[in-house]
mmCIF file of C-alpha atoms in Angstrom:
data_model
loop_
_atom_site.group_PDB
_atom_site.id
_atom_site.type_symbol
_atom_site.label_atom_id
_atom_site.label_comp_id
_atom_site.label_asym_id
_atom_site.label_seq_id
_atom_site.Cartn_x
_atom_site.Cartn_y
_atom_site.Cartn_z
ATOM 1 C CA GLU A 1 -7.177 -0.505 1.479
ATOM 2 C CA ALA A 2 -6.735 -4.350 2.239
ATOM 3 C CA GLY A 3 -7.315 -6.878 -0.156
ATOM 4 C CA VAL A 4 -9.095 -10.030 -0.186
ATOM 5 C CA ALA A 5 -7.051 -12.352 2.176
ATOM 6 C CA GLN A 6 -6.769 -15.805 2.035
ATOM 7 C CA SER A 7 -5.313 -18.840 4.314
ATOM 8 C CA PRO A 8 -3.465 -20.795 4.209
ATOM 9 C CA ARG A 9 -1.478 -20.142 1.186
ATOM 10 C CA TYR A 10 -0.241 -23.524 0.091
ATOM 11 C CA LYS A 11 -1.257 -27.088 1.829
ATOM 12 C CA ILE A 12 -0.748 -30.974 0.638
ATOM 13 C CA ILE A 13 -2.223 -33.344 2.555
ATOM 14 C CA GLU A 14 -3.126 -37.044 1.644
ATOM 15 C CA LYS A 15 -6.435 -38.404 -0.375
ATOM 16 C CA ARG A 16 -9.042 -39.372 2.212
ATOM 17 C CA GLN A 17 -8.138 -36.152 4.445
ATOM 18 C CA SER A 18 -9.807 -32.896 5.345
ATOM 19 C CA VAL A 19 -8.468 -29.347 4.736
ATOM 20 C CA ALA A 20 -10.132 -25.896 5.304
ATOM 21 C CA PHE A 21 -9.645 -22.814 3.239
ATOM 22 C CA TRP A 22 -10.357 -19.539 4.778
ATOM 23 C CA CYS A 23 -10.891 -16.293 3.182
ATOM 24 C CA ASN A 24 -11.741 -12.777 4.505
ATOM 25 C CA PRO A 25 -13.192 -10.174 1.611
ATOM 26 C CA ILE A 26 -12.621 -6.343 1.340
ATOM 27 C CA SER A 27 -14.219 -4.541 4.016
ATOM 28 C CA GLY A 28 -18.180 -3.999 3.056
ATOM 29 C CA HIS A 29 -17.833 -6.177 0.351
ATOM 30 C CA ALA A 30 -21.533 -8.008 0.172
ATOM 31 C CA THR A 31 -20.978 -10.823 -2.107
ATOM 32 C CA LEU A 32 -18.021 -13.218 -2.086
ATOM 33 C CA TYR A 33 -16.908 -16.262 -4.370
ATOM 34 C CA TRP A 34 -15.237 -19.180 -4.061
ATOM 35 C CA TYR A 35 -13.766 -20.362 -6.956
ATOM 36 C CA GLN A 36 -11.812 -24.022 -8.067
ATOM 37 C CA GLN A 37 -8.762 -23.225 -10.634
ATOM 38 C CA ILE A 38 -7.529 -26.381 -12.023
ATOM 39 C CA LEU A 39 -3.832 -25.673 -13.616
ATOM 40 C CA GLY A 40 -3.964 -24.722 -17.011
ATOM 41 C CA GLN A 41 -8.149 -23.569 -17.105
ATOM 42 C CA GLY A 42 -9.787 -21.009 -15.713
ATOM 43 C CA PRO A 43 -11.874 -20.330 -12.685
ATOM 44 C CA LYS A 44 -15.126 -22.578 -11.909
ATOM 45 C CA LEU A 45 -17.570 -21.354 -9.263
ATOM 46 C CA LEU A 46 -18.102 -23.644 -6.359
ATOM 47 C CA ILE A 47 -19.981 -21.040 -4.485
ATOM 48 C CA GLN A 48 -21.412 -17.709 -4.395
ATOM 49 C CA PHE A 49 -22.229 -15.732 -1.336
ATOM 50 C CA GLN A 50 -24.786 -12.279 -0.940
ATOM 51 C CA ASN A 51 -24.153 -11.204 2.803
ATOM 52 C CA ASN A 52 -24.759 -15.070 4.483
ATOM 53 C CA GLY A 53 -26.850 -16.278 1.896
ATOM 54 C CA VAL A 54 -26.363 -18.966 -0.605
ATOM 55 C CA VAL A 55 -27.015 -17.646 -4.150
ATOM 56 C CA ASP A 56 -25.666 -19.999 -6.024
ATOM 57 C CA ASP A 57 -23.947 -23.510 -5.036
ATOM 58 C CA SER A 58 -25.135 -25.789 -8.174
ATOM 59 C CA GLN A 59 -21.303 -26.367 -8.907
ATOM 60 C CA LEU A 60 -20.431 -27.150 -5.521
ATOM 61 C CA PRO A 61 -19.818 -31.353 -4.494
ATOM 62 C CA LYS A 62 -21.778 -31.030 -1.222
ATOM 63 C CA ASP A 63 -20.798 -34.870 -0.581
ATOM 64 C CA ARG A 64 -17.825 -33.388 0.112
ATOM 65 C CA PHE A 65 -17.494 -29.800 -0.159
ATOM 66 C CA SER A 66 -18.749 -27.316 2.504
ATOM 67 C CA ALA A 67 -18.658 -23.631 2.862
ATOM 68 C CA GLU A 68 -20.347 -20.390 5.139
ATOM 69 C CA ARG A 69 -19.752 -16.835 5.440
ATOM 70 C CA LEU A 70 -21.042 -16.607 9.004
ATOM 71 C CA LYS A 71 -21.890 -13.133 10.248
ATOM 72 C CA GLY A 72 -21.832 -12.148 5.964
ATOM 73 C CA VAL A 73 -18.063 -11.405 6.509
ATOM 74 C CA ASP A 74 -15.045 -13.866 6.272
ATOM 75 C CA SER A 75 -15.518 -17.687 5.191
ATOM 76 C CA THR A 76 -14.371 -20.785 5.322
ATOM 77 C CA LEU A 77 -14.547 -23.630 2.254
ATOM 78 C CA LYS A 78 -14.251 -27.325 3.358
ATOM 79 C CA ILE A 79 -13.261 -30.786 1.454
ATOM 80 C CA GLN A 80 -13.861 -33.904 3.376
ATOM 81 C CA PRO A 81 -12.900 -36.457 2.301
ATOM 82 C CA ALA A 82 -10.140 -35.184 -0.259
ATOM 83 C CA LYS A 83 -9.740 -37.061 -3.622
ATOM 84 C CA LEU A 84 -6.799 -36.858 -6.138
ATOM 85 C CA GLU A 85 -8.528 -34.740 -8.442
ATOM 86 C CA ASP A 86 -9.308 -31.586 -5.855
ATOM 87 C CA SER A 87 -5.803 -30.420 -6.282
ATOM 88 C CA ALA A 88 -5.989 -27.305 -7.472
ATOM 89 C CA VAL A 89 -6.121 -23.738 -6.718
ATOM 90 C CA TYR A 90 -8.867 -22.227 -4.165
ATOM 91 C CA LEU A 91 -9.736 -18.772 -5.279
ATOM 92 C CA CYS A 92 -11.729 -16.520 -3.573
ATOM 93 C CA ALA A 93 -13.463 -12.779 -4.543
ATOM 94 C CA SER A 94 -15.452 -10.457 -3.629
ATOM 95 C CA THR A 95 -17.303 -7.398 -4.592
ATOM 96 C CA ALA A 96 -19.865 -4.765 -3.652
ATOM 97 C CA SER A 97 -22.378 -5.920 -5.722
ATOM 98 C CA ARG A 98 -22.872 -3.452 -7.958
ATOM 99 C CA VAL A 99 -23.460 -3.624 -11.535
ATOM 100 C CA GLY A 100 -20.518 -3.270 -13.347
ATOM 101 C CA GLY A 101 -18.519 -3.608 -10.079
ATOM 102 C CA GLU A 102 -15.352 -4.234 -9.822
ATOM 103 C CA LEU A 103 -14.512 -8.095 -8.423
ATOM 104 C CA PHE A 104 -11.422 -8.549 -6.388
ATOM 105 C CA PHE A 105 -9.281 -11.855 -6.167
ATOM 106 C CA GLY A 106 -7.358 -13.244 -3.398
ATOM 107 C CA GLU A 107 -3.980 -14.836 -3.959
ATOM 108 C CA GLY A 108 -5.334 -18.232 -3.622
ATOM 109 C CA SER A 109 -4.980 -21.419 -1.732
ATOM 110 C CA ARG A 110 -2.996 -24.264 -3.415
ATOM 111 C CA LEU A 111 -3.891 -27.496 -2.271
ATOM 112 C CA THR A 112 -2.092 -31.018 -3.204
ATOM 113 C CA VAL A 113 -3.673 -34.729 -2.945
ATOM 114 C CA LEU A 114 -1.378 -37.180 -2.604
ATOM 115 C CA LYS B 1 -25.209 -21.343 -23.957
ATOM 116 C CA ASN B 2 -24.060 -18.268 -21.949
ATOM 117 C CA GLN B 3 -19.965 -19.143 -23.131
ATOM 118 C CA VAL B 4 -17.159 -17.475 -23.619
ATOM 119 C CA GLU B 5 -14.346 -18.478 -25.368
ATOM 120 C CA GLN B 6 -10.689 -17.334 -25.819
ATOM 121 C CA SER B 7 -7.934 -17.618 -28.675
ATOM 122 C CA PRO B 8 -4.921 -18.235 -28.833
ATOM 123 C CA GLN B 9 -4.992 -21.084 -26.212
ATOM 124 C CA SER B 10 -1.178 -20.058 -25.831
ATOM 125 C CA LEU B 11 1.109 -17.519 -27.586
ATOM 126 C CA ILE B 12 5.277 -16.908 -27.322
ATOM 127 C CA ILE B 13 6.208 -13.330 -28.470
ATOM 128 C CA LEU B 14 9.748 -11.604 -28.527
ATOM 129 C CA GLU B 15 10.151 -8.641 -25.947
ATOM 130 C CA GLY B 16 8.967 -5.282 -27.473
ATOM 131 C CA LYS B 17 6.489 -6.875 -29.820
ATOM 132 C CA ASN B 18 3.173 -6.312 -30.167
ATOM 133 C CA CYS B 19 0.024 -9.107 -29.809
ATOM 134 C CA THR B 20 -3.763 -9.160 -30.027
ATOM 135 C CA LEU B 21 -5.674 -11.704 -27.933
ATOM 136 C CA GLN B 22 -9.342 -12.165 -28.714
ATOM 137 C CA CYS B 23 -12.283 -13.082 -26.652
ATOM 138 C CA ASN B 24 -15.905 -14.526 -28.390
ATOM 139 C CA TYR B 25 -19.074 -14.665 -25.855
ATOM 140 C CA THR B 26 -22.737 -15.568 -26.216
ATOM 141 C CA VAL B 27 -23.717 -14.367 -23.061
ATOM 142 C CA SER B 28 -27.107 -13.007 -22.843
ATOM 143 C CA PRO B 29 -27.943 -10.775 -21.729
ATOM 144 C CA PHE B 30 -24.687 -8.449 -21.860
ATOM 145 C CA SER B 31 -23.375 -6.029 -19.631
ATOM 146 C CA ASN B 32 -20.026 -5.783 -19.337
ATOM 147 C CA LEU B 33 -16.689 -7.495 -20.432
ATOM 148 C CA ARG B 34 -13.726 -7.901 -18.016
ATOM 149 C CA TRP B 35 -10.372 -8.502 -18.878
ATOM 150 C CA TYR B 36 -7.630 -10.404 -16.389
ATOM 151 C CA LYS B 37 -4.038 -10.813 -16.194
ATOM 152 C CA GLN B 38 -3.479 -13.580 -13.909
ATOM 153 C CA ASP B 39 0.460 -14.228 -13.471
ATOM 154 C CA THR B 40 1.692 -17.401 -12.123
ATOM 155 C CA GLY B 41 0.575 -18.576 -8.404
ATOM 156 C CA ARG B 42 -1.262 -15.259 -7.908
ATOM 157 C CA GLY B 43 -5.108 -14.289 -8.674
ATOM 158 C CA PRO B 44 -6.217 -12.772 -11.320
ATOM 159 C CA VAL B 45 -5.997 -9.042 -11.662
ATOM 160 C CA SER B 46 -8.716 -6.759 -13.812
ATOM 161 C CA LEU B 47 -7.030 -5.176 -16.146
ATOM 162 C CA THR B 48 -10.421 -3.339 -17.477
ATOM 163 C CA ILE B 49 -13.759 -3.333 -17.582
ATOM 164 C CA MET B 50 -16.118 -2.726 -21.277
ATOM 165 C CA THR B 51 -19.449 -2.103 -20.798
ATOM 166 C CA PHE B 52 -22.015 -2.243 -24.073
ATOM 167 C CA SER B 53 -21.290 1.456 -24.845
ATOM 168 C CA GLU B 54 -17.742 1.474 -24.693
ATOM 169 C CA ASN B 55 -16.125 0.321 -28.137
ATOM 170 C CA THR B 56 -12.224 0.924 -26.856
ATOM 171 C CA LYS B 57 -10.522 1.818 -23.597
ATOM 172 C CA SER B 58 -6.863 1.594 -22.382
ATOM 173 C CA ASN B 59 -4.877 0.763 -19.371
ATOM 174 C CA GLY B 60 -0.995 1.694 -19.944
ATOM 175 C CA ARG B 61 0.053 -0.688 -22.289
ATOM 176 C CA TYR B 62 -2.984 -2.522 -22.852
ATOM 177 C CA THR B 63 -6.181 -1.793 -24.858
ATOM 178 C CA ALA B 64 -9.438 -3.218 -25.250
ATOM 179 C CA THR B 65 -11.791 -3.150 -28.084
ATOM 180 C CA LEU B 66 -15.587 -4.159 -27.934
ATOM 181 C CA ASP B 67 -17.809 -5.321 -30.206
ATOM 182 C CA ALA B 68 -21.468 -5.878 -28.765
ATOM 183 C CA ASP B 69 -22.449 -6.600 -32.479
ATOM 184 C CA THR B 70 -20.515 -9.751 -33.214
ATOM 185 C CA LYS B 71 -20.212 -10.186 -29.689
ATOM 186 C CA GLN B 72 -16.440 -9.993 -29.934
ATOM 187 C CA SER B 73 -13.694 -8.183 -27.567
ATOM 188 C CA SER B 74 -9.949 -8.228 -28.580
ATOM 189 C CA LEU B 75 -7.351 -7.782 -25.644
ATOM 190 C CA HIS B 76 -4.232 -5.572 -28.026
ATOM 191 C CA ILE B 77 -0.474 -5.453 -26.081
ATOM 192 C CA THR B 78 1.971 -3.088 -27.038
ATOM 193 C CA ALA B 79 5.720 -3.212 -26.747
ATOM 194 C CA SER B 80 5.063 -6.352 -24.571
ATOM 195 C CA GLN B 81 7.624 -6.555 -21.764
ATOM 196 C CA LEU B 82 8.709 -9.669 -19.436
ATOM 197 C CA SER B 83 6.682 -8.921 -16.960
ATOM 198 C CA ASP B 84 3.324 -9.155 -19.693
ATOM 199 C CA SER B 85 3.794 -13.298 -19.072
ATOM 200 C CA ALA B 86 1.002 -14.544 -17.886
ATOM 201 C CA SER B 87 -2.623 -15.957 -18.774
ATOM 202 C CA TYR B 88 -5.137 -13.273 -19.710
ATOM 203 C CA ILE B 89 -8.729 -14.048 -19.071
ATOM 204 C CA CYS B 90 -11.722 -12.322 -20.666
ATOM 205 C CA VAL B 91 -14.801 -12.633 -18.145
ATOM 206 C CA VAL B 92 -19.010 -11.942 -18.614
ATOM 207 C CA PRO B 93 -20.911 -11.222 -15.711
ATOM 208 C CA LEU B 94 -24.645 -13.270 -16.759
ATOM 209 C CA GLY B 95 -27.417 -11.609 -14.381
ATOM 210 C CA GLY B 96 -27.872 -9.479 -11.668
ATOM 211 C CA PHE B 97 -26.024 -10.778 -8.844
ATOM 212 C CA GLN B 98 -22.713 -10.628 -10.900
ATOM 213 C CA LYS B 99 -22.480 -14.661 -12.189
ATOM 214 C CA LEU B 100 -19.523 -14.807 -14.241
ATOM 215 C CA VAL B 101 -18.853 -16.761 -16.676
ATOM 216 C CA PHE B 102 -14.918 -17.279 -17.538
ATOM 217 C CA GLY B 103 -13.076 -18.028 -20.426
ATOM 218 C CA THR B 104 -10.104 -20.628 -20.204
ATOM 219 C CA GLY B 105 -7.841 -17.811 -20.723
ATOM 220 C CA THR B 106 -4.628 -17.338 -23.256
ATOM 221 C CA ARG B 107 -0.917 -18.102 -21.853
ATOM 222 C CA LEU B 108 1.190 -15.600 -22.753
ATOM 223 C CA LEU B 109 4.680 -15.998 -22.744
ATOM 224 C CA VAL B 110 6.863 -12.782 -23.552
ATOM 225 C CA SER B 111 10.774 -14.477 -24.546
ATOM 226 C CA PRO B 112 13.669 -11.800 -23.926
#
Protein backbone atom coordinates (compact mmCIF):
# COMPACT_ATOMS: atom_id res chain seq x y z
CA GLU A 1 0.00 0.00 0.00
CA ALA A 2 1.42 3.37 -1.01
CA GLY A 3 1.85 5.86 1.80
CA VAL A 4 1.05 9.56 1.99
CA ALA A 5 3.05 11.34 -0.68
CA GLN A 6 4.25 14.91 -0.29
CA SER A 7 6.27 17.25 -2.47
CA PRO A 8 8.57 19.01 -2.55
CA ARG A 9 10.62 17.58 0.34
CA TYR A 10 12.63 20.77 0.68
CA LYS A 11 12.02 24.36 -0.36
CA ILE A 12 14.02 27.51 0.28
CA ILE A 13 12.46 30.88 -0.52
CA GLU A 14 12.91 34.49 0.43
CA LYS A 15 10.36 36.30 2.58
CA ARG A 16 7.41 37.71 0.71
CA GLN A 17 7.69 35.01 -1.96
CA SER A 18 5.03 32.33 -2.40
CA VAL A 19 5.24 28.55 -2.11
CA ALA A 20 2.92 25.61 -2.63
CA PHE A 21 3.01 22.12 -1.16
CA TRP A 22 1.23 19.09 -2.52
CA CYS A 23 -0.13 16.03 -0.75
CA ASN A 24 -1.59 12.81 -2.10
CA PRO A 25 -3.19 10.80 0.72
CA ILE A 26 -3.58 7.06 0.93
CA SER A 27 -6.23 5.88 -1.50
CA GLY A 28 -9.69 5.87 0.02
CA HIS A 29 -8.81 8.01 3.03
CA ALA A 30 -11.55 10.56 3.51
CA THR A 31 -9.85 12.71 6.13
CA LEU A 32 -6.77 14.77 5.33
CA TYR A 33 -4.79 17.03 7.64
CA TRP A 34 -2.13 19.66 7.15
CA TYR A 35 0.14 20.31 10.11
CA GLN A 36 2.89 22.83 10.71
CA GLN A 37 5.78 21.57 12.82
CA ILE A 38 8.32 24.11 13.98
CA LEU A 39 11.68 22.70 15.06
CA GLY A 40 11.50 21.22 18.56
CA GLN A 41 7.71 21.43 18.79
CA GLY A 42 4.82 19.09 18.21
CA PRO A 43 2.70 19.38 15.06
CA LYS A 44 0.12 22.17 14.98
CA LEU A 45 -3.04 21.63 12.95
CA LEU A 46 -3.52 24.08 10.10
CA ILE A 47 -6.53 22.57 8.37
CA GLN A 48 -8.57 19.37 8.34
CA PHE A 49 -10.60 18.15 5.37
CA GLN A 50 -13.33 15.54 5.32
CA ASN A 51 -13.53 14.53 1.65
CA ASN A 52 -13.44 17.93 -0.08
CA GLY A 53 -15.05 19.87 2.77
CA VAL A 54 -13.23 21.82 5.48
CA VAL A 55 -13.84 20.48 9.01
CA ASP A 56 -11.47 22.77 10.92
CA ASP A 57 -9.35 25.68 9.72
CA SER A 58 -9.47 27.72 12.90
CA GLN A 59 -5.67 27.86 13.21
CA LEU A 60 -4.94 28.58 9.57
CA PRO A 61 -3.55 32.12 9.08
CA LYS A 62 -5.99 32.91 6.35
CA ASP A 63 -4.37 36.19 5.39
CA ARG A 64 -1.44 34.26 3.94
CA PHE A 65 -2.25 30.55 3.97
CA SER A 66 -4.76 28.77 1.78
CA ALA A 67 -5.52 25.13 1.16
CA GLU A 68 -7.80 23.17 -1.09
CA ARG A 69 -8.73 19.58 -1.68
CA LEU A 70 -10.46 19.44 -5.02
CA LYS A 71 -12.34 16.22 -5.77
CA GLY A 72 -11.64 14.98 -2.24
CA VAL A 73 -8.32 13.37 -3.13
CA ASP A 74 -5.05 15.27 -3.26
CA SER A 75 -4.53 18.63 -1.62
CA THR A 76 -2.38 21.73 -1.94
CA LEU A 77 -1.27 24.15 0.75
CA LYS A 78 -0.14 27.60 -0.35
CA ILE A 79 1.65 30.35 1.51
CA GLN A 80 1.64 33.85 0.04
CA PRO A 81 3.49 35.95 1.06
CA ALA A 82 5.85 33.92 3.23
CA LYS A 83 7.28 35.25 6.48
CA LEU A 84 10.41 34.21 8.33
CA GLU A 85 8.31 32.52 11.03
CA ASP A 86 6.77 30.21 8.43
CA SER A 87 10.01 28.22 8.38
CA ALA A 88 8.87 24.78 9.45
CA VAL A 89 8.06 21.29 8.28
CA TYR A 90 4.60 20.97 6.75
CA LEU A 91 3.18 17.54 7.39
CA CYS A 92 0.25 15.98 5.58
CA ALA A 93 -1.62 13.11 7.18
CA SER A 94 -4.62 11.01 6.25
CA THR A 95 -6.99 8.55 7.86
CA ALA A 96 -9.98 6.51 6.85
CA SER A 97 -11.89 8.30 9.62
CA ARG A 98 -12.85 5.29 11.66
CA VAL A 99 -12.90 5.79 15.43
CA GLY A 100 -9.53 4.59 16.63
CA GLY A 101 -8.36 4.33 13.04
CA GLU A 102 -4.74 4.64 12.09
CA LEU A 103 -3.34 8.02 11.06
CA PHE A 104 -0.63 8.01 8.43
CA PHE A 105 1.81 10.85 7.94
CA GLY A 106 3.81 11.85 4.91
CA GLU A 107 7.52 12.61 5.14
CA GLY A 108 6.84 16.32 5.25
CA SER A 109 7.93 19.36 3.28
CA ARG A 110 10.66 21.39 4.95
CA LEU A 111 10.35 25.11 4.25
CA THR A 112 13.12 27.60 4.93
CA VAL A 113 12.27 31.28 4.56
CA LEU A 114 15.28 33.59 4.30
CA LYS B 1 -8.61 22.82 28.48
CA ASN B 2 -7.70 19.81 26.34
CA GLN B 3 -3.97 19.30 26.71
CA VAL B 4 -1.32 16.62 26.39
CA GLU B 5 1.89 17.03 28.35
CA GLN B 6 4.99 14.90 27.99
CA SER B 7 8.05 14.40 30.13
CA PRO B 8 10.93 14.51 30.08
CA GLN B 9 11.45 17.01 27.30
CA SER B 10 14.69 15.27 26.35
CA LEU B 11 16.59 12.21 27.48
CA ILE B 12 20.01 10.69 26.85
CA ILE B 13 20.62 7.02 27.63
CA LEU B 14 23.31 4.49 26.86
CA GLU B 15 22.70 1.83 24.27
CA GLY B 16 21.20 -1.28 25.83
CA LYS B 17 19.55 0.56 28.70
CA ASN B 18 15.82 0.89 29.30
CA CYS B 19 13.84 4.10 29.57
CA THR B 20 10.31 5.29 30.23
CA LEU B 21 8.57 8.27 28.70
CA GLN B 22 5.53 9.86 30.29
CA CYS B 23 2.35 11.37 28.88
CA ASN B 24 -0.37 13.10 30.91
CA TYR B 25 -3.57 14.23 29.24
CA THR B 26 -6.67 16.22 30.11
CA VAL B 27 -8.53 15.53 26.86
CA SER B 28 -12.21 14.72 27.38
CA PRO B 29 -14.06 12.74 26.30
CA PHE B 30 -11.36 10.14 25.90
CA SER B 31 -11.42 7.43 23.23
CA ASN B 32 -7.82 6.45 22.61
CA LEU B 33 -4.20 7.52 22.99
CA ARG B 34 -1.48 7.10 20.40
CA TRP B 35 2.30 7.02 20.57
CA TYR B 36 4.30 8.05 17.51
CA LYS B 37 7.99 7.89 16.75
CA GLN B 38 9.45 10.66 14.62
CA ASP B 39 12.94 10.26 13.26
CA THR B 40 14.78 13.48 12.42
CA GLY B 41 13.62 14.80 9.07
CA ARG B 42 10.85 12.20 8.74
CA GLY B 43 7.13 12.10 9.36
CA PRO B 44 5.74 10.51 12.56
CA VAL B 45 5.15 6.76 12.48
CA SER B 46 2.61 5.05 14.71
CA LEU B 47 3.92 2.80 17.48
CA THR B 48 0.69 1.92 19.24
CA ILE B 49 -2.92 2.93 19.85
CA MET B 50 -4.30 2.47 23.37
CA THR B 51 -8.07 2.36 23.84
CA PHE B 52 -9.94 3.03 27.05
CA SER B 53 -10.10 -0.62 28.06
CA GLU B 54 -6.45 -1.42 27.43
CA ASN B 55 -3.87 -1.19 30.19
CA THR B 56 -0.80 -2.49 28.40
CA LYS B 57 0.16 -3.05 24.80
CA SER B 58 3.50 -4.10 23.38
CA ASN B 59 5.09 -3.57 19.98
CA GLY B 60 8.46 -5.32 19.98
CA ARG B 61 10.71 -3.54 22.45
CA TYR B 62 8.11 -0.81 22.99
CA THR B 63 5.50 -1.27 25.73
CA ALA B 64 2.79 1.32 26.32
CA THR B 65 0.66 1.51 29.43
CA LEU B 66 -2.51 3.47 30.05
CA ASP B 67 -4.21 4.48 33.31
CA ALA B 68 -7.51 6.07 32.31
CA ASP B 69 -8.30 6.96 35.92
CA THR B 70 -5.22 9.13 36.40
CA LYS B 71 -5.11 10.07 32.69
CA GLN B 72 -1.54 8.95 32.32
CA SER B 73 0.30 6.86 29.78
CA SER B 74 3.87 5.70 29.58
CA LEU B 75 6.05 4.31 26.83
CA HIS B 76 8.75 1.92 27.99
CA ILE B 77 11.65 1.11 25.68
CA THR B 78 13.59 -2.02 26.50
CA ALA B 79 17.22 -2.71 25.54
CA SER B 80 17.53 0.54 23.62
CA GLN B 81 19.24 0.68 20.26
CA LEU B 82 20.88 3.56 18.42
CA SER B 83 17.96 3.54 16.00
CA ASP B 84 15.62 4.42 18.87
CA SER B 85 17.06 7.94 18.81
CA ALA B 86 14.05 10.02 17.79
CA SER B 87 11.24 12.16 19.12
CA TYR B 88 8.34 10.32 20.70
CA ILE B 89 5.00 12.07 20.49
CA CYS B 90 1.86 11.31 22.50
CA VAL B 91 -1.41 12.12 20.72
CA VAL B 92 -5.00 12.04 21.99
CA PRO B 93 -7.97 12.45 19.60
CA LEU B 94 -10.78 14.81 20.53
CA GLY B 95 -14.21 14.55 19.05
CA GLY B 96 -15.80 12.36 16.41
CA PHE B 97 -13.73 13.58 13.46
CA GLN B 98 -10.49 12.66 15.13
CA LYS B 99 -9.29 16.15 15.96
CA LEU B 100 -5.91 15.41 17.47
CA VAL B 101 -4.23 16.98 20.47
CA PHE B 102 -0.46 16.56 20.27
CA GLY B 103 2.07 16.57 23.04
CA THR B 104 5.32 18.44 22.44
CA GLY B 105 7.26 15.20 22.42
CA THR B 106 10.23 13.67 24.18
CA ARG B 107 13.51 13.81 22.31
CA LEU B 108 15.46 10.60 22.99
CA LEU B 109 19.13 10.17 22.19
CA VAL B 110 20.65 6.71 22.54
CA SER B 111 24.39 6.98 22.92
CA PRO B 112 26.85 4.20 22.05
